[in-house]
Amino acid sequence: MTEPQPQAYHSPTERVQAWTEGSTLHIRFNNPAKHNALSVDMWQAVPPLLAQAEKDPALRLVVFSGAGEKSFVSGADISQFEDMRAAREAVKHYEVMAEEALMSIYRCAKPTLACIRGFCIGGGVNVAISCDIRIASEDAVFSIPAARLGLGYRLSALKNLVNLVGVGVAKDLFFTARRIDAAEAKSVGLITRVAPADQLPELLAEYTSTMAANAPLTVYAGKKIIEEMLKDDADLDRDMCKRLILDCFESEDYAEGRKAFMEKRKPAFQGK
Ligand SMILES: C/C=C/C(=O)SCCNC(=O)CCNC(=O)[C@H](O)C(C)(C)COP(=O)(O)OP(=O)(O)OC[C@H]1O[C@@H](n2cnc3c(N)ncnc32)[C@H](O)[C@@H]1OP(=O)(O)O
């Protein structure tokens, strides 16, 4: 019997590649010169690709990865944040757009897996923790640098993080912004499997073949029930959370954090 050949999926931008291989859809962030930092067009490409995937009955798994060997995703593209401090509407628009992309992953009717090599930072962690499963190479590095940039981190992302690693570890990682390696990420539950870099494709193949074989309706039901279980408490003040995020975007410290990053120096924060 001949193996099915890879089929291209229509992606609205070259910075996100998409193709099927057997019953797996691969979505690859493709801006290796910037460690696959997510530009606006990349965030926007995700929901339509997943909408296409949901209509494809042959698909059993969606795999997210980063182009090249150095990074999965190094976060949102910081250079595109430049003008946002003055423009509350632009921030809101950006937040809505990124949230749409992340929720389209989290709520995707197909199971999703993040296959991580190298740096997985900030928005890269958001993408990974929106997926159902995370596997990584031994050389993967994880960090949530929001506190070093003066940025807010959205409610849904912190919730996913807490659900995976617990409150104590989430606060440690978030407050310190420290980097952790794949071994520590596995020990705290951020990822589930680790392989030497050259064996990551084999580990991934284990998942693609298992998911191709397992009962899709059972997997789907399990996914949706777990999603229901984790839904928000009705009393949660979402407006306050959104306001706090916007306040961070408008702060002097965020302007300083961003500037310091661009100037490749340490930021001097003042809590304002
Ligand atoms: C809501 C979500 C918010 C966020 O996600 S905020 C962003 C959070 N992410 C970060 O703060 C990570 C930023 N990047 C880094 O810390 C480093 O990069 C790496 C550790 C990933 C890699 O370091 P190294 O190997 O030394 O490479 P390099 O020279 O720093 O990067 C090559 C080029 O890529 C650009 N770049 C990397 N990440 C980003 C990014 N997230 N946004 C914009 N540009 C980025 C750099 O600036 C540089 O560019 P040039 O060659 O012109 O100097």
Short mmCIF file of C-alpha atoms and ligand atoms in Angstrom, two decimals:
data_model
loop_
_atom_site.label_atom_id
_atom_site.label_comp_id
_atom_site.label_asym_id
_atom_site.label_seq_id
_atom_site.Cartn_x
_atom_site.Cartn_y
_atom_site.Cartn_z
CA MET A 1 0.00 0.00 0.00
CA THR A 2 1.34 3.48 -0.81
CA GLU A 3 1.71 6.01 2.03
CA PRO A 4 -0.47 9.14 1.75
CA GLN A 5 1.57 12.11 0.48
CA PRO A 6 1.79 15.40 2.46
CA GLN A 7 -0.95 17.84 1.40
CA ALA A 8 -0.59 21.60 1.72
CA TYR A 9 -3.26 23.42 3.73
CA HIS A 10 -4.10 26.98 2.79
CA SER A 11 -2.38 29.37 5.20
CA PRO A 12 -2.94 33.14 4.83
CA THR A 13 0.76 33.85 5.51
CA GLU A 14 4.09 32.25 4.63
CA ARG A 15 5.13 32.79 8.23
CA VAL A 16 2.80 29.98 9.20
CA GLN A 17 3.16 26.78 7.22
CA ALA A 18 0.45 24.13 7.28
CA TRP A 19 0.24 20.71 5.73
CA THR A 20 -1.27 17.32 6.45
CA GLU A 21 0.64 14.10 6.76
CA GLY A 22 -1.64 11.10 7.12
CA SER A 23 -4.22 12.06 9.75
CA THR A 24 -2.06 14.83 11.28
CA LEU A 25 -2.22 18.53 10.48
CA HIS A 26 1.14 20.24 11.06
CA ILE A 27 1.11 23.97 11.77
CA ARG A 28 4.62 25.42 11.85
CA PHE A 29 5.54 28.96 12.93
CA ASN A 30 8.04 30.07 10.35
CA ASN A 31 10.13 33.13 11.18
CA PRO A 32 13.39 31.51 12.33
CA ALA A 33 15.42 34.75 11.98
CA LYS A 34 13.36 36.07 14.93
CA HIS A 35 13.13 32.73 16.73
CA ASN A 36 9.59 32.39 15.33
CA ALA A 37 8.33 35.44 17.25
CA LEU A 38 4.62 35.77 16.57
CA SER A 39 3.72 38.73 14.39
CA VAL A 40 0.11 39.85 13.94
CA ASP A 41 -0.30 37.91 10.68
CA MET A 42 0.92 34.75 12.42
CA TRP A 43 -1.59 35.04 15.29
CA GLN A 44 -4.32 35.73 12.72
CA ALA A 45 -3.45 32.67 10.63
CA VAL A 46 -4.23 30.23 13.42
CA PRO A 47 -8.06 30.41 13.78
CA PRO A 48 -8.85 29.91 10.06
CA LEU A 49 -6.43 26.98 9.85
CA LEU A 50 -8.08 25.30 12.81
CA ALA A 51 -11.55 26.06 11.41
CA GLN A 52 -10.44 24.21 8.25
CA ALA A 53 -9.07 21.35 10.37
CA GLU A 54 -12.30 20.97 12.31
CA LYS A 55 -14.17 20.32 9.07
CA ASP A 56 -11.74 17.61 8.02
CA PRO A 57 -13.03 14.27 9.32
CA ALA A 58 -9.76 12.49 8.43
CA LEU A 59 -7.72 14.54 10.89
CA ARG A 60 -6.88 13.04 14.27
CA LEU A 61 -4.25 15.44 15.60
CA VAL A 62 -2.96 18.98 15.10
CA VAL A 63 0.75 19.48 15.80
CA PHE A 64 2.27 22.92 16.43
CA SER A 65 6.02 23.40 15.95
CA GLY A 66 8.59 26.09 15.16
CA ALA A 67 10.80 26.27 12.07
CA GLY A 68 14.49 25.60 12.60
CA GLU A 69 16.24 24.02 15.53
CA LYS A 70 16.64 27.01 17.81
CA SER A 71 13.11 27.90 18.85
CA PHE A 72 9.53 26.83 19.11
CA VAL A 73 8.32 30.44 19.54
CA SER A 74 10.17 33.30 21.30
CA GLY A 75 6.93 35.08 22.19
CA ALA A 76 4.91 37.80 20.59
CA ASP A 77 6.91 39.97 18.18
CA ILE A 78 7.92 42.76 20.57
CA SER A 79 8.77 45.15 17.73
CA GLN A 80 5.07 45.33 16.85
CA PHE A 81 4.17 46.58 20.35
CA GLU A 82 5.94 49.89 19.79
CA ASP A 83 2.96 52.13 19.25
CA MET A 84 0.56 50.43 21.57
CA ARG A 85 1.30 52.28 24.77
CA ALA A 86 -0.45 55.39 23.55
CA ALA A 87 -3.29 53.57 21.88
CA ARG A 88 -5.63 51.74 24.21
CA GLU A 89 -7.76 50.63 21.26
CA ALA A 90 -4.73 49.05 19.56
CA VAL A 91 -3.92 47.14 22.74
CA LYS A 92 -7.48 45.93 23.04
CA HIS A 93 -7.45 44.87 19.41
CA TYR A 94 -4.15 43.01 19.88
CA GLU A 95 -5.43 41.30 23.02
CA VAL A 96 -8.63 40.21 21.28
CA MET A 97 -6.67 38.89 18.29
CA ALA A 98 -4.16 36.92 20.39
CA GLU A 99 -6.93 35.60 22.63
CA GLU A 100 -8.87 34.45 19.55
CA ALA A 101 -5.85 32.51 18.32
CA LEU A 102 -5.16 30.94 21.71
CA MET A 103 -8.81 30.05 22.34
CA SER A 104 -9.09 28.54 18.85
CA ILE A 105 -6.28 26.18 19.91
CA TYR A 106 -7.68 25.52 23.39
CA ARG A 107 -11.19 24.89 22.09
CA CYS A 108 -10.22 23.10 18.87
CA ALA A 109 -12.42 20.07 18.34
CA LYS A 110 -9.31 18.10 17.33
CA PRO A 111 -6.61 17.19 19.85
CA THR A 112 -3.63 19.53 19.73
CA LEU A 113 0.04 18.91 20.55
CA ALA A 114 2.96 21.32 20.89
CA CYS A 115 6.25 19.79 19.70
CA ILE A 116 8.90 22.04 21.24
CA ARG A 117 12.54 22.50 20.29
CA GLY A 118 14.71 25.26 21.72
CA PHE A 119 13.24 28.47 23.14
CA CYS A 120 9.61 28.51 24.19
CA ILE A 121 9.08 31.95 25.66
CA GLY A 122 6.18 34.24 26.62
CA GLY A 123 3.52 33.90 23.93
CA GLY A 124 5.25 30.65 22.93
CA VAL A 125 4.37 29.26 26.35
CA ASN A 126 0.82 30.58 25.81
CA VAL A 127 0.54 28.62 22.58
CA ALA A 128 2.03 25.50 24.17
CA ILE A 129 -0.24 25.56 27.23
CA SER A 130 -3.29 26.13 25.02
CA CYS A 131 -2.51 22.76 23.43
CA ASP A 132 -3.72 19.50 24.94
CA ILE A 133 -0.28 17.85 25.01
CA ARG A 134 3.30 19.19 25.15
CA ILE A 135 6.44 17.24 24.26
CA ALA A 136 9.93 18.72 23.99
CA SER A 137 13.56 18.10 23.15
CA GLU A 138 16.12 17.99 25.96
CA ASP A 139 17.51 21.34 24.78
CA ALA A 140 14.18 23.17 25.17
CA VAL A 141 14.13 26.28 27.37
CA PHE A 142 10.97 27.76 28.86
CA SER A 143 10.31 31.17 30.36
CA ILE A 144 7.51 33.66 30.94
CA PRO A 145 9.36 37.01 30.86
CA ALA A 146 6.31 39.28 31.36
CA ALA A 147 7.69 40.60 34.68
CA ARG A 148 11.00 41.49 33.00
CA LEU A 149 9.17 43.39 30.26
CA GLY A 150 6.52 45.04 32.42
CA LEU A 151 3.77 43.29 30.45
CA GLY A 152 0.48 41.82 31.67
CA TYR A 153 -0.30 38.16 31.09
CA ARG A 154 -3.84 37.28 30.17
CA LEU A 155 -6.25 35.55 32.51
CA SER A 156 -6.79 32.52 30.27
CA ALA A 157 -3.02 31.94 30.02
CA LEU A 158 -2.43 32.16 33.77
CA LYS A 159 -5.37 29.85 34.29
CA ASN A 160 -3.95 27.27 31.88
CA LEU A 161 -0.58 27.58 33.58
CA VAL A 162 -2.03 27.12 37.07
CA ASN A 163 -4.08 24.15 35.88
CA LEU A 164 -0.91 22.49 34.61
CA VAL A 165 1.70 23.27 37.25
CA GLY A 166 -0.30 24.48 40.29
CA VAL A 167 -0.39 27.87 41.98
CA GLY A 168 3.03 27.65 43.67
CA VAL A 169 5.05 26.79 40.58
CA ALA A 170 3.02 29.21 38.42
CA LYS A 171 3.88 32.08 40.78
CA ASP A 172 7.54 31.05 40.93
CA LEU A 173 7.82 30.98 37.12
CA PHE A 174 5.76 34.14 36.62
CA PHE A 175 7.19 36.36 39.39
CA THR A 176 10.84 35.47 38.70
CA ALA A 177 10.58 35.16 34.89
CA ARG A 178 13.39 32.62 35.26
CA ARG A 179 14.29 30.14 32.54
CA ILE A 180 13.79 26.45 33.12
CA ASP A 181 15.11 23.53 31.09
CA ALA A 182 13.12 20.61 29.73
CA ALA A 183 13.92 18.38 32.70
CA GLU A 184 12.49 20.91 35.18
CA ALA A 185 9.54 21.64 32.85
CA LYS A 186 8.72 17.94 32.90
CA SER A 187 9.19 17.62 36.65
CA VAL A 188 6.66 20.43 37.30
CA GLY A 189 4.14 19.16 34.74
CA LEU A 190 4.54 21.88 32.12
CA ILE A 191 5.38 19.20 29.53
CA THR A 192 4.77 15.47 29.65
CA ARG A 193 7.55 13.87 27.57
CA VAL A 194 11.17 14.73 26.73
CA ALA A 195 13.52 13.22 24.14
CA PRO A 196 17.03 13.98 22.91
CA ALA A 197 16.71 16.46 20.05
CA ASP A 198 17.52 13.90 17.36
CA GLN A 199 14.85 11.54 18.73
CA LEU A 200 12.04 14.11 18.99
CA PRO A 201 10.64 13.15 15.54
CA GLU A 202 10.31 9.54 16.72
CA LEU A 203 8.55 10.60 19.90
CA LEU A 204 6.21 12.75 17.82
CA ALA A 205 5.57 9.82 15.48
CA GLU A 206 4.47 7.78 18.52
CA TYR A 207 1.75 10.37 19.15
CA THR A 208 0.67 10.76 15.53
CA SER A 209 0.31 7.01 15.08
CA THR A 210 -1.42 6.52 18.46
CA MET A 211 -3.87 9.34 17.81
CA ALA A 212 -4.50 7.99 14.32
CA ALA A 213 -5.47 4.70 15.93
CA ASN A 214 -7.41 5.83 19.01
CA ALA A 215 -11.16 6.52 19.05
CA PRO A 216 -11.68 10.15 17.99
CA LEU A 217 -15.10 10.50 19.62
CA THR A 218 -13.75 9.26 22.95
CA VAL A 219 -10.81 11.64 22.72
CA TYR A 220 -13.17 14.48 21.75
CA ALA A 221 -15.55 13.74 24.63
CA GLY A 222 -12.66 13.56 27.09
CA LYS A 223 -11.34 16.86 25.84
CA LYS A 224 -14.69 18.66 26.09
CA ILE A 225 -15.52 17.25 29.54
CA ILE A 226 -12.17 18.34 30.92
CA GLU A 227 -12.75 21.78 29.37
CA GLU A 228 -16.15 21.99 31.13
CA MET A 229 -14.61 20.91 34.44
CA LEU A 230 -12.12 23.75 34.28
CA LYS A 231 -14.58 26.55 33.45
CA ASP A 232 -14.54 29.81 35.38
CA ASP A 233 -16.21 30.50 38.64
CA ALA A 234 -19.25 32.71 37.99
CA ASP A 235 -18.02 35.36 40.42
CA LEU A 236 -14.75 36.04 38.66
CA ASP A 237 -14.26 39.74 37.91
CA ARG A 238 -13.15 39.57 34.28
CA ASP A 239 -13.39 43.31 33.70
CA MET A 240 -10.93 43.99 36.50
CA CYS A 241 -8.50 41.42 35.04
CA LYS A 242 -8.76 43.05 31.61
CA ARG A 243 -8.22 46.49 33.14
CA LEU A 244 -5.09 45.29 34.93
CA ILE A 245 -3.66 43.98 31.65
CA LEU A 246 -4.39 47.29 29.88
CA ASP A 247 -2.83 49.20 32.78
CA CYS A 248 0.38 47.20 32.28
CA PHE A 249 0.44 48.00 28.58
CA GLU A 250 0.10 51.70 29.41
CA SER A 251 2.69 51.77 32.20
CA GLU A 252 6.04 53.53 32.11
CA ASP A 253 7.69 50.30 33.19
CA TYR A 254 6.41 48.49 30.12
CA ALA A 255 7.76 51.25 27.87
CA GLU A 256 11.08 50.88 29.71
CA GLY A 257 11.02 47.07 29.44
CA ARG A 258 10.40 47.17 25.74
CA LYS A 259 13.01 49.84 25.13
CA ALA A 260 15.58 47.97 27.21
CA PHE A 261 14.95 44.82 25.19
CA MET A 262 15.48 46.67 21.92
CA GLU A 263 18.64 48.34 23.27
CA LYS A 264 19.91 45.01 24.63
CA ARG A 265 20.32 46.30 28.19
CA LYS A 266 18.79 45.61 31.59
CA PRO A 267 15.61 47.62 32.31
CA ALA A 268 15.29 50.00 35.27
CA PHE A 269 11.71 49.66 36.59
CA GLN A 270 10.00 52.12 38.92
CA GLY A 271 6.67 50.49 39.60
CA LYS A 272 4.79 53.15 37.63
C1 LIG B 1 1.28 38.32 25.10
C2 LIG B 1 2.63 37.80 24.85
C3 LIG B 1 3.72 38.59 25.10
C4 LIG B 1 5.07 38.15 24.76
O1 LIG B 1 5.29 37.05 24.30
S1 LIG B 1 6.28 39.30 24.96
C5 LIG B 1 7.74 38.55 24.29
C6 LIG B 1 8.37 37.61 25.24
N1 LIG B 1 9.58 37.07 24.68
C7 LIG B 1 10.82 37.52 25.00
O2 LIG B 1 10.99 38.43 25.80
C8 LIG B 1 11.93 36.80 24.35
C9 LIG B 1 12.72 37.72 23.48
N2 LIG B 1 13.83 37.03 22.87
C10 LIG B 1 14.93 36.62 23.54
O3 LIG B 1 15.06 36.71 24.74
C11 LIG B 1 16.05 36.08 22.70
O4 LIG B 1 15.90 36.53 21.40
C12 LIG B 1 16.15 34.53 22.66
C13 LIG B 1 16.50 34.03 24.08
C14 LIG B 1 14.85 33.89 22.18
C15 LIG B 1 17.27 34.10 21.69
O5 LIG B 1 18.47 34.76 22.00
P1 LIG B 1 19.66 34.77 20.92
O6 LIG B 1 19.95 33.38 20.47
O7 LIG B 1 20.78 35.55 21.53
O8 LIG B 1 19.08 35.52 19.64
P2 LIG B 1 18.79 37.09 19.46
O9 LIG B 1 19.98 37.73 18.84
O10 LIG B 1 18.29 37.68 20.73
O11 LIG B 1 17.54 37.02 18.44
C16 LIG B 1 17.69 37.07 17.03
C17 LIG B 1 16.79 38.18 16.51
O12 LIG B 1 15.44 37.84 16.84
C18 LIG B 1 14.83 38.93 17.50
N3 LIG B 1 13.80 38.46 18.42
C19 LIG B 1 13.86 37.37 19.20
N4 LIG B 1 12.73 37.24 19.89
C20 LIG B 1 11.95 38.28 19.55
C21 LIG B 1 10.65 38.71 19.92
N5 LIG B 1 9.92 38.03 20.79
N6 LIG B 1 10.16 39.81 19.34
C22 LIG B 1 10.88 40.50 18.45
N7 LIG B 1 12.13 40.16 18.05
C23 LIG B 1 12.63 39.06 18.60
C24 LIG B 1 15.98 39.62 18.24
O13 LIG B 1 15.64 40.93 18.58
C25 LIG B 1 17.08 39.50 17.23
O14 LIG B 1 16.89 40.53 16.29
P3 LIG B 1 18.18 41.31 15.67
O15 LIG B 1 18.94 40.26 14.92
O16 LIG B 1 17.58 42.36 14.80
O17 LIG B 1 18.96 41.85 16.85
#
